[in-house]
Tab-separated table of C-alpha atoms in Angstrom:
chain	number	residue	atom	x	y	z
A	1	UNK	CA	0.000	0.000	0.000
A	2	UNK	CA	0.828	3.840	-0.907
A	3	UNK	CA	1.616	5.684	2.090
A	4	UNK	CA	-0.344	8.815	1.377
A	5	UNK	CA	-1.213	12.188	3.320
A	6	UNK	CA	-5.008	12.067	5.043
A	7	UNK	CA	-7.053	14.720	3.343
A	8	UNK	CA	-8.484	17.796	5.678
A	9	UNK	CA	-11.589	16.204	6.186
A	10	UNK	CA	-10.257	12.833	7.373
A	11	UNK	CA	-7.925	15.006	9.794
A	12	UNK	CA	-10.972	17.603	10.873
A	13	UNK	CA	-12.648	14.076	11.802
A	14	UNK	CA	-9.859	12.393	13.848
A	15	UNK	CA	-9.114	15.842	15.355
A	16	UNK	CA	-12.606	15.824	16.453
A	17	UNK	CA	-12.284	13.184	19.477
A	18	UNK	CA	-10.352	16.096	20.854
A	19	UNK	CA	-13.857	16.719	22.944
A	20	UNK	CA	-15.727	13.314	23.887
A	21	UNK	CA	-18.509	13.999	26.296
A	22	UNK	CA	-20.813	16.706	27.383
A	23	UNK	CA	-18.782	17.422	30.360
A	24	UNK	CA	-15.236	17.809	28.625
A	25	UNK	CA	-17.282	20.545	26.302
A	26	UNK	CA	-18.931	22.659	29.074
A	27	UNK	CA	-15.305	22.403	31.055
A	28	UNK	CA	-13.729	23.989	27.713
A	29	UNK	CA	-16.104	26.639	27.569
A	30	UNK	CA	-16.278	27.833	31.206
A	31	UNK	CA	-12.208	27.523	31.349
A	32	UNK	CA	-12.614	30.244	28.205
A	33	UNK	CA	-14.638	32.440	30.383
A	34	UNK	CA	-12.139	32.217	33.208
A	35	UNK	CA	-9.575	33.374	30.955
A	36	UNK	CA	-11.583	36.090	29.976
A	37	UNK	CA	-11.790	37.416	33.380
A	38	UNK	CA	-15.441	36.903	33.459
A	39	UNK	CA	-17.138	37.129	37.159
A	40	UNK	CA	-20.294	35.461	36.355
A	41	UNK	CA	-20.646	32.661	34.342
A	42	UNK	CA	-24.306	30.985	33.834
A	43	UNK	CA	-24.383	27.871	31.824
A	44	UNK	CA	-27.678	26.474	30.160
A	45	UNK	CA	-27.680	22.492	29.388
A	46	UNK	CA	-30.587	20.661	27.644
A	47	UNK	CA	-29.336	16.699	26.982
A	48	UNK	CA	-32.386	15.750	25.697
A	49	UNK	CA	-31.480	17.922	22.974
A	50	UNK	CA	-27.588	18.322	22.483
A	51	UNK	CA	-28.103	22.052	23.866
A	52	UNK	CA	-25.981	24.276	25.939
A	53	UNK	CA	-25.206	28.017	26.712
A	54	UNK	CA	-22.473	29.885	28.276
A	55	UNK	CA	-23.038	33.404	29.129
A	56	UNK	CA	-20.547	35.535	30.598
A	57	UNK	CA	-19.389	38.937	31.780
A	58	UNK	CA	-15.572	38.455	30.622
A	59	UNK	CA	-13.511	40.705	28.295
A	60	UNK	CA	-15.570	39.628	24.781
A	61	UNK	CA	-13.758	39.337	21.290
A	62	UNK	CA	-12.801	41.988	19.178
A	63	UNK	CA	-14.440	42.159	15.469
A	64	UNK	CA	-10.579	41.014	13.871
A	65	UNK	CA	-10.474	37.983	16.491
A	66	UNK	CA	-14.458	36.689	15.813
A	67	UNK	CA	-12.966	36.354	12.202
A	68	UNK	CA	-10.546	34.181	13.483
A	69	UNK	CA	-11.875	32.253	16.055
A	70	UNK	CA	-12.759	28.615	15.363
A	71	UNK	CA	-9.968	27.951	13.685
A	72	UNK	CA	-7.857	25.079	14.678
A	73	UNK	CA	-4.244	26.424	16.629
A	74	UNK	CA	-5.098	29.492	16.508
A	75	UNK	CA	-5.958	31.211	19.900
A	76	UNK	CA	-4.530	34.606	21.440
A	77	UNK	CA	-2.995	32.832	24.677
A	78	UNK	CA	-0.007	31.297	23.107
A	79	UNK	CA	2.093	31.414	20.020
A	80	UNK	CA	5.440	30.031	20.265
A	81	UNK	CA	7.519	26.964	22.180
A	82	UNK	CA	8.304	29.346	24.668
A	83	UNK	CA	5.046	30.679	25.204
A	84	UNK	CA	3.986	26.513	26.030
A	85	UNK	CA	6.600	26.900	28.777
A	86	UNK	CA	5.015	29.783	30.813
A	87	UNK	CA	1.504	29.617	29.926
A	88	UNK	CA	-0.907	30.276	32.814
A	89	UNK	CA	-4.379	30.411	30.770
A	90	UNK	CA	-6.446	27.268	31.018
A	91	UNK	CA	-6.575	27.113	27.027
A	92	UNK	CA	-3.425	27.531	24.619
A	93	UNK	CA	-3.964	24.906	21.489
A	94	UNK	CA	-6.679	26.139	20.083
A	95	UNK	CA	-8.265	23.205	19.388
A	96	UNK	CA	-11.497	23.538	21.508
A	97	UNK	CA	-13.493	25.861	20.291
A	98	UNK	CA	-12.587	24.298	16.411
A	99	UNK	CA	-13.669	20.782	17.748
A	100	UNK	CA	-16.810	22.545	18.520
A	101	UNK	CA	-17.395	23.886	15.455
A	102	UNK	CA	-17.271	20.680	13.705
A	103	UNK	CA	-19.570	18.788	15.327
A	104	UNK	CA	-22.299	21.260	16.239
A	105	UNK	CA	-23.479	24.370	15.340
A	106	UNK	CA	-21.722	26.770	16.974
A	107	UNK	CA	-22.605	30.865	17.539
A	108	UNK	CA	-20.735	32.901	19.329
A	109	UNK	CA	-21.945	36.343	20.326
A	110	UNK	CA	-19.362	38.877	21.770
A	111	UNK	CA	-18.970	42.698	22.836
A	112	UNK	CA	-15.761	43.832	23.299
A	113	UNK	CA	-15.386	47.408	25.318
A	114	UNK	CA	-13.546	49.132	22.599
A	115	UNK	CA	-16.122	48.349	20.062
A	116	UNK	CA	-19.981	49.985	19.995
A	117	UNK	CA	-21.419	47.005	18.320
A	118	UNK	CA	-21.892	43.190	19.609
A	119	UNK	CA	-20.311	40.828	16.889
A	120	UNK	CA	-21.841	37.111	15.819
A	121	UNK	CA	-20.186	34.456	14.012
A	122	UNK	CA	-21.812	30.710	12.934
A	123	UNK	CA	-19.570	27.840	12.027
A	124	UNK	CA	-21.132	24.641	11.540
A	125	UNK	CA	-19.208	21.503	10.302
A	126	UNK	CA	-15.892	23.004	10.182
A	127	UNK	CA	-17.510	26.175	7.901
A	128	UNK	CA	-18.335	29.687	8.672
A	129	UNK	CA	-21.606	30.651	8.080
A	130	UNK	CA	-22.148	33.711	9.645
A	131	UNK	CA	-19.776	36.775	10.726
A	132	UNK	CA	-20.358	40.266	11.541
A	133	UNK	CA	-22.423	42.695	13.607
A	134	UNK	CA	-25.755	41.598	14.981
A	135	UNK	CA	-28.584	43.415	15.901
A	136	UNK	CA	-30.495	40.475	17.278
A	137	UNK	CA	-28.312	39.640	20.197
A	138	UNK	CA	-26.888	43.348	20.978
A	139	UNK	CA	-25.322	43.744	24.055
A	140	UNK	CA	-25.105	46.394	26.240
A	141	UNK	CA	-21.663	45.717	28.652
A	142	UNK	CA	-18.743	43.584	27.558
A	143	UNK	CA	-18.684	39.766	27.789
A	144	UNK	CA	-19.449	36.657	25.318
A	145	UNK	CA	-22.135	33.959	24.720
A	146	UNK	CA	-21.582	30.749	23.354
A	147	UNK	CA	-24.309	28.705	22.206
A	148	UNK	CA	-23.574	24.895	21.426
A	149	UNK	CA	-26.838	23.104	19.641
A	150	UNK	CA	-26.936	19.727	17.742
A	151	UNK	CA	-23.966	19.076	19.727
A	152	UNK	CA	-22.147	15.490	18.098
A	153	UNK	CA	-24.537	15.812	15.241
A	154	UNK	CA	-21.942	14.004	13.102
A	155	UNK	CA	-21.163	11.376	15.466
A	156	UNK	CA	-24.487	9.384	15.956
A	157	UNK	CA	-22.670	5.916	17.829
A	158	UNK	CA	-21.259	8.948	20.455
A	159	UNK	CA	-24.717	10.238	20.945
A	160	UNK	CA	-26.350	6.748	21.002
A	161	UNK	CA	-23.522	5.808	23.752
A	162	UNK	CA	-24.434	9.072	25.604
A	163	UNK	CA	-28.451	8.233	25.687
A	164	UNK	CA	-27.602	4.910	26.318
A	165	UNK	CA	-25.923	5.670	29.273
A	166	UNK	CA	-28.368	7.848	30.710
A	167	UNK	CA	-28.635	11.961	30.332
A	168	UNK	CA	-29.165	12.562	34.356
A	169	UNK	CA	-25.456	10.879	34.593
A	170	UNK	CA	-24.118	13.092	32.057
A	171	UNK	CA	-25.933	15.915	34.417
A	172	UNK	CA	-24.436	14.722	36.631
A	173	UNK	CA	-20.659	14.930	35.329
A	174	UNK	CA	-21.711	18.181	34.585
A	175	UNK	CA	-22.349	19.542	37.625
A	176	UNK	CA	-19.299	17.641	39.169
A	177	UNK	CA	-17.288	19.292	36.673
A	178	UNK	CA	-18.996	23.284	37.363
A	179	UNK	CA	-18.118	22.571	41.343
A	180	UNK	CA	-14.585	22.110	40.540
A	181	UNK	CA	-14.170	25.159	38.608
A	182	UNK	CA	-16.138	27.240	41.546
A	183	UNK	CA	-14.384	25.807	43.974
A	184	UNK	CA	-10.874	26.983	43.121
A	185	UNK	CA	-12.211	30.324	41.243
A	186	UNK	CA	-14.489	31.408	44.701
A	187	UNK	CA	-14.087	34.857	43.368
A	188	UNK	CA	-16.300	34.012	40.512
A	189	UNK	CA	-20.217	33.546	40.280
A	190	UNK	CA	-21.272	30.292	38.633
A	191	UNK	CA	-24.542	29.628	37.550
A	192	UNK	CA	-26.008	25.885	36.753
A	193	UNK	CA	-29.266	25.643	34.717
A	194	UNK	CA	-30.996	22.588	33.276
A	195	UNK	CA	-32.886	24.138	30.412
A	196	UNK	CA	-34.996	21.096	30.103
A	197	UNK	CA	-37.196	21.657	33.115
A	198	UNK	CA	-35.091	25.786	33.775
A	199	UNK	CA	-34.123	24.512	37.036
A	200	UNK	CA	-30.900	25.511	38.579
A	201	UNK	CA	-28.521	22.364	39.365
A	202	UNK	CA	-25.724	24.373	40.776
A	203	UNK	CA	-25.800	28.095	41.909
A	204	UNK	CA	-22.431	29.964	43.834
A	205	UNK	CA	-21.852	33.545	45.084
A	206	UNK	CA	-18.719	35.749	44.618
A	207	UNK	CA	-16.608	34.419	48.007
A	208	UNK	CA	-13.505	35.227	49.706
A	209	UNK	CA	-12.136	31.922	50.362
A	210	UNK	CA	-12.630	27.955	48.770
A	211	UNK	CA	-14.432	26.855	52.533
A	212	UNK	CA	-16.851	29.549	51.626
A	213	UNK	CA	-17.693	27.911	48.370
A	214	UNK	CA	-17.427	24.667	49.724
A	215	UNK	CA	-19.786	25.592	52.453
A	216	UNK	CA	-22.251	26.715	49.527
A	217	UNK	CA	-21.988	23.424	47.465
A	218	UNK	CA	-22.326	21.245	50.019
A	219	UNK	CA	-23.796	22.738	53.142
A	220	UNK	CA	-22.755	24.028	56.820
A	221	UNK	CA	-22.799	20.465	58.294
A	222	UNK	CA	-19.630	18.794	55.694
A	223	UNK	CA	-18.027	22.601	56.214
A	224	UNK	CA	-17.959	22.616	59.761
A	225	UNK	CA	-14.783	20.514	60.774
A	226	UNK	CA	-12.746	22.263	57.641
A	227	UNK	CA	-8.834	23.196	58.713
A	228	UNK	CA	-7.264	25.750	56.742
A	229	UNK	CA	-3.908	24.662	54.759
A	230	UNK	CA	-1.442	27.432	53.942
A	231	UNK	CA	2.650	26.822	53.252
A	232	UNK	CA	5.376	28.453	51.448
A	233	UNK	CA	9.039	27.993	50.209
A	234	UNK	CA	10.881	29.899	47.186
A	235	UNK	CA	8.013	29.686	44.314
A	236	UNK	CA	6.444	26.965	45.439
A	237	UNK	CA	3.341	27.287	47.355
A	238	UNK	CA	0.047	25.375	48.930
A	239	UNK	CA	-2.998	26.227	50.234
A	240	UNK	CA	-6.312	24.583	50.735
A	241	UNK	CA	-8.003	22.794	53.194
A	242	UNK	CA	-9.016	19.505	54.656
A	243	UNK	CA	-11.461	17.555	57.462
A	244	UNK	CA	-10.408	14.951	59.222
A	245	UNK	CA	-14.608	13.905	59.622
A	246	UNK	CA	-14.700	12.117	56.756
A	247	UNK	CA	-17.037	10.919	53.661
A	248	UNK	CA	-18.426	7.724	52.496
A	249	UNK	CA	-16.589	8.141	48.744
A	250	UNK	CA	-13.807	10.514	47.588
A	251	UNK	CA	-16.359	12.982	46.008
A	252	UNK	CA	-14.731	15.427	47.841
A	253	UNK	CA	-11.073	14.944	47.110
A	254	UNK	CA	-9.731	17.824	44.984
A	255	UNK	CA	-6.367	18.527	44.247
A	256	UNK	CA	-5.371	21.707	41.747
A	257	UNK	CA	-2.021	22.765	40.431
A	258	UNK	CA	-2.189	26.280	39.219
A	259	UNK	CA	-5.784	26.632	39.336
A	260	UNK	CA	-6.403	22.955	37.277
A	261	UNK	CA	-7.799	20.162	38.466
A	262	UNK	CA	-5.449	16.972	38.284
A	263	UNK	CA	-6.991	13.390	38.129
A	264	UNK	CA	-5.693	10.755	40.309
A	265	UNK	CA	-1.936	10.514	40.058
A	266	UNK	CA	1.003	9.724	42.540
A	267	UNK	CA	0.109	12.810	44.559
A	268	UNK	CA	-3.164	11.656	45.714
A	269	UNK	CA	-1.379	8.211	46.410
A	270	UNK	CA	0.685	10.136	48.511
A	271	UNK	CA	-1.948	12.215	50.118
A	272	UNK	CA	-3.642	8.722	50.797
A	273	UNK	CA	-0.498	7.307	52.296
A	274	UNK	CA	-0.504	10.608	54.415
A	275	UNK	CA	-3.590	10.482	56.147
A	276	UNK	CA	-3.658	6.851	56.519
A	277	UNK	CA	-0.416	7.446	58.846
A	278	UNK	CA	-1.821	10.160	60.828
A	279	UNK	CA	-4.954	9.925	63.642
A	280	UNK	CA	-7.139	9.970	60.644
A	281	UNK	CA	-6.310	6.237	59.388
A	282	UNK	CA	-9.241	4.120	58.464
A	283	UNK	CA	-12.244	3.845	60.596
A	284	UNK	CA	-14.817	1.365	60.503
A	285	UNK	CA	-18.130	2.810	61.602
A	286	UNK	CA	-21.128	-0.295	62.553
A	287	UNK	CA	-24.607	0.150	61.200
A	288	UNK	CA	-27.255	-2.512	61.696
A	289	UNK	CA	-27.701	-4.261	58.477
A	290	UNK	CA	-31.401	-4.685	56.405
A	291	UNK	CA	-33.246	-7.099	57.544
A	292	UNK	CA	-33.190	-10.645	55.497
A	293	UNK	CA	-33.729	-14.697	55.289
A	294	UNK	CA	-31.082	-14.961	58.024
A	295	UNK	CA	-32.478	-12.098	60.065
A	296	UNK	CA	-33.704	-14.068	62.939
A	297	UNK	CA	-30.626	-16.148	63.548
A	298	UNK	CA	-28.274	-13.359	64.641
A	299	UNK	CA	-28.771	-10.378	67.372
A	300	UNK	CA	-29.401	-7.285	65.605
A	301	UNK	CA	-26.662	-6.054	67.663
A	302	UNK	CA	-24.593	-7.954	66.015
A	303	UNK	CA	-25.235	-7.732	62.612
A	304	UNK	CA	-22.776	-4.877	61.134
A	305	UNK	CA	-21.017	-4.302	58.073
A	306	UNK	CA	-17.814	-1.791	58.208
A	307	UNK	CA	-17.994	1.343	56.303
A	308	UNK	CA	-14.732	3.057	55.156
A	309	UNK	CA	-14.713	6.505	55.173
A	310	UNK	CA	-12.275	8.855	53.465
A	311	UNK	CA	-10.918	12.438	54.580
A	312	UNK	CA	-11.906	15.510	52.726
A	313	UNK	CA	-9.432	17.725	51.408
A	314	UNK	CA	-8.910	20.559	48.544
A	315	UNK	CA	-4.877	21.900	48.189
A	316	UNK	CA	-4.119	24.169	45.524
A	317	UNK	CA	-0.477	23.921	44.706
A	318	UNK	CA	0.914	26.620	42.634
A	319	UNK	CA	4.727	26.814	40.890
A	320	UNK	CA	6.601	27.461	38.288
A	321	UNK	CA	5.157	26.067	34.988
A	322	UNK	CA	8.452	25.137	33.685
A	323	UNK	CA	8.500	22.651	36.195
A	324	UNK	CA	6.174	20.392	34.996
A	325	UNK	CA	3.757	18.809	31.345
A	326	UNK	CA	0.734	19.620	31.255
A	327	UNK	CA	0.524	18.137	27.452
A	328	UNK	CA	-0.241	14.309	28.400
A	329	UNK	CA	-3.972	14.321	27.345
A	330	UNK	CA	-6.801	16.602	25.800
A	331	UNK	CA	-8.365	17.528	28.856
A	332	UNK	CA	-5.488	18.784	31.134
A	333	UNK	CA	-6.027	16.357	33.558
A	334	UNK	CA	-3.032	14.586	34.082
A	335	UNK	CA	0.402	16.260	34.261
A	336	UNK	CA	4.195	14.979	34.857
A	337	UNK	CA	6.614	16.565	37.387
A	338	UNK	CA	10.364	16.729	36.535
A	339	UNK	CA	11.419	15.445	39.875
A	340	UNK	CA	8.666	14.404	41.785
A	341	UNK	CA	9.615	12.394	45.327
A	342	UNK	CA	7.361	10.316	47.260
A	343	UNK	CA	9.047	9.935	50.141
């Protein structure tokens, strides 16, 4: 066989998988609006029909840049190698917003402050449709909206596997994945709407601190044990929080370098191997168990099952980005230290 070069619209198509689920594209947009400076950020999400909306109050896009945007590598956070090395914006391909526009319909509506009118551009399938000032969707203050519909239009196996598996768990990521961002960005307003039924999943006020936030998520009760976390040395620093009380699951095990949200990795082994050493350890906790066949043969004081509980904890690490890759995979999840010790 000929080896031969894959023509654009094989590559547009294998570039595509850059965003796989509902959750990875809401993350991409949000992270957008954090890099826009925005303070509020409202996000609309309908599953039932590939639907979602992100409104915010950041910077906008200038007329030049709306002609631009959508196109794959090209983004205004980063433009050479040594750019990659320092960048501190959650986005620098410039893939994201390009996946998008292949497989949905994409429309982004933005005011910039320098600029009297509001600016609208379509792409659908990889093509611009639409570009240039709107009249429909004026705005009156700086900031952006980004409206996703049809979303995996050209992908029907990914939007079978995504029915299949249920749209309240896909919710569900969802709203996992809005917490996170509030949680280390307390300073910002998030807003979580399910358009299906215009009911509001997930809702945070501008805060001083991540317990704050925490405390608005989850409630006063799983806030109340919190301990502060705050230490220093050269350009390497920590802060956070944890609670030594406890929860049934890690659901509330976050762990941040530079304001991003790393998956499991050696770090939370170590964190693990950390608490497990200290008073914390594991504790088994006795509950009577439901009733049965086999009820009547044992004392219900004796019939228990051990529940393992695990500690609570958010640290924010931040350093030097030159000290570790943060290229491993499309979301940003996973990253590599140079020298990274466990002991």
């Amino acid at each position: 066989m000929t080896i031969r070069r894959l023509n654009d619209s094989a590559i547009r198509k294998l570039r595509a998988s850059f965003i796989s689920t509902v959750a990875q594209c809401v993350v991409e947009l949000a992270q957008n609006s954090l890099d826009a400076l925005a303070t509020t950020i409202e996000i609309h999400v309908d599953m039932t029909k590939f639907f979602f909306q992100i409104i915010d109050n950041g910077t906008g896009i200038t007329p030049e840049d709306m002609e631009k945007i959508g196109q794959r590598y090209a983004t205004s956070k980063c433009h050479t190698l040594e750019d990659l090395a320092h960048v501190t914006t959650y986005g620098f391909r410039g893939e994201a917003l390009a996946t998008l526009a292949e497989v949905s319909a994409l429309e982004i509506i933005s005011k910039h402050p320098n600029y009297y009118d509001t600016y609208c551009t379509i792409l659908k399938g990889g093509q611009r449709l639409q570009c240039g000032p709107t009249r429909s969707s004026r705005r009156k203050k700086p900031g952006t909206i980004i409206i996703i519909r049809d979303l995996f239009f050209t992908y029907p196996v990914r939007r079978k596997h995504l029915s299949e598996n249920g749209f309240i768990n896909e919710l569900e990521n969802v709203k996992k994945s809005v917490e996170s961002l509030a949680l280390i960005h307390p300073q910002v307003t998030f807003t979580l709407v399910d358009a299906s039924n215009d009911s509001k999943i997930v809702t945070t006020k501008k805060a001083t601190t991540n317990i704050s936030t925490f405390r608005q998520l989850f409630g006063s009760s799983l806030a109340q044990n919190l301990d502060s976390v705050y230490a220093e040395e050269d350009d390497i620093k920590i802060d956070g929080f944890f609670s030594l009380r406890g929860f049934h699951t890690r659901q509330h095990q976050y762990f941040y370098v530079n304001k991003l949200l790393i998956g499991c990795n050696e770090i939370y082994k170590l964190i693990d191997e950390i608490f497990n050493q200290s008073s914390f350890g594991k504790k088994n906790y006795e509950l009577p168990l439901k009733s049965g066949s086999d009820y009547s043969k044992y004392k219900k004081s004796s019939m228990t099952k051990s529940l393992e509980k695990y500690p609570i904890f958010l640290f924010h690490l931040t350093c030097p980005t030159t000290i570790y890759d943060k290229c491993l995979d499309p979301a940003k999840s996973m990253i590599e230290f140079e020298i990274f010790y466990l002991h």
